[in-house]
Tab-separated table of C-alpha atoms in Angstrom:
chain	number	residue	atom	x	y	z
A	1	MET	CA	106.516	104.805	119.028
A	2	ASN	CA	104.180	107.739	118.555
A	3	GLU	CA	101.330	107.822	115.918
A	4	ASN	CA	103.291	109.956	113.427
A	5	GLN	CA	106.283	107.555	113.518
A	6	PHE	CA	104.026	104.540	113.122
A	7	SER	CA	102.152	106.153	110.121
A	8	SER	CA	105.448	106.950	108.490
A	9	LEU	CA	106.595	103.337	108.979
A	10	LEU	CA	103.405	101.980	107.410
A	11	ALA	CA	103.856	104.476	104.466
A	12	ILE	CA	107.221	102.642	103.804
A	13	ILE	CA	106.144	99.049	104.452
A	14	VAL	CA	102.742	98.921	102.687
A	15	PRO	CA	103.943	100.084	99.205
A	16	GLU	CA	106.647	97.445	99.257
A	17	ILE	CA	104.091	94.722	100.037
A	18	VAL	CA	101.719	96.007	97.374
A	19	ALA	CA	104.633	96.079	94.783
A	20	GLN	CA	105.531	92.494	95.639
A	21	ILE	CA	101.886	91.415	95.281
A	22	THR	CA	101.574	93.227	91.981
A	23	LYS	CA	104.751	91.746	90.627
A	24	ASN	CA	103.569	88.246	91.381
A	25	SER	CA	99.918	88.520	90.157
A	26	ASN	CA	97.930	89.435	87.125
A	27	ILE	CA	96.046	92.199	88.980
A	28	SER	CA	96.430	95.947	88.621
A	29	GLU	CA	98.198	97.837	91.375
A	30	GLU	CA	94.988	99.679	92.132
A	31	GLN	CA	93.183	96.348	92.615
A	32	VAL	CA	96.005	94.871	94.688
A	33	THR	CA	95.976	97.989	96.909
A	34	LEU	CA	92.231	97.787	97.468
A	35	ARG	CA	92.413	94.111	98.228
A	36	PHE	CA	95.339	94.460	100.578
A	37	TYR	CA	93.736	97.323	102.488
A	38	SER	CA	90.644	94.992	102.957
A	39	SER	CA	92.695	92.107	104.251
A	40	LYS	CA	92.898	90.764	107.836
A	41	LEU	CA	96.658	91.124	107.616
A	42	TYR	CA	96.450	94.902	106.918
A	43	ALA	CA	93.872	95.366	109.679
A	44	GLU	CA	96.327	93.763	112.107
A	45	LEU	CA	99.372	95.449	110.541
A	46	SER	CA	97.716	98.879	111.067
A	47	GLU	CA	97.526	98.262	114.790
A	48	GLU	CA	100.850	99.256	116.287
A	49	SER	CA	100.376	96.890	119.167
A	50	SER	CA	100.386	93.820	116.863
A	51	LYS	CA	104.052	94.374	116.215
A	52	LEU	CA	103.598	92.924	112.670
A	53	TRP	CA	105.546	95.951	111.450
A	54	HIS	CA	108.727	94.280	112.870
A	55	TYR	CA	108.514	91.762	110.029
A	56	SER	CA	110.082	92.357	106.600
A	57	PRO	CA	107.765	93.359	103.662
A	58	LEU	CA	108.647	90.033	102.066
A	59	LEU	CA	107.583	88.021	105.030
A	60	LEU	CA	104.359	90.158	105.352
A	61	TYR	CA	103.755	89.436	101.630
A	62	THR	CA	104.037	85.673	102.331
A	63	MET	CA	101.625	85.984	105.263
A	64	TYR	CA	99.178	87.780	102.927
A	65	GLN	CA	99.481	84.976	100.393
A	66	ASP	CA	98.680	82.494	103.221
A	67	GLU	CA	95.655	84.511	104.095
A	68	LEU	CA	94.393	84.408	100.501
A	69	LEU	CA	94.981	80.638	100.208
A	70	THR	CA	93.741	79.534	103.667
A	71	GLY	CA	91.815	82.421	105.066
A	72	GLY	CA	94.439	82.975	107.781
A	73	TYR	CA	98.149	83.030	108.544
A	74	GLU	CA	100.476	82.086	111.244
A	75	TYR	CA	103.035	84.333	112.979
A	76	PRO	CA	106.601	83.134	112.155
A	77	GLU	CA	108.627	81.819	114.961
A	78	GLU	CA	111.271	84.249	116.186
A	79	ALA	CA	114.872	82.973	115.942
């Protein structure tokens, strides 16, 4: 996947994750966006080689929630 394709994919995935976080919190979308972009999960998601972009936005949201609660997250097992 080239850089443009990957950037386009992130432009689809990230807003869905941010929307899910916003929906389930009492924080503005702007604050959610800033916090998500500062997260370990986003840092890893933004690296194409991590392959986190293979996961659904809902699963990535769950991983983000785990990071908030525990400081980390685990990769789900592949079926």
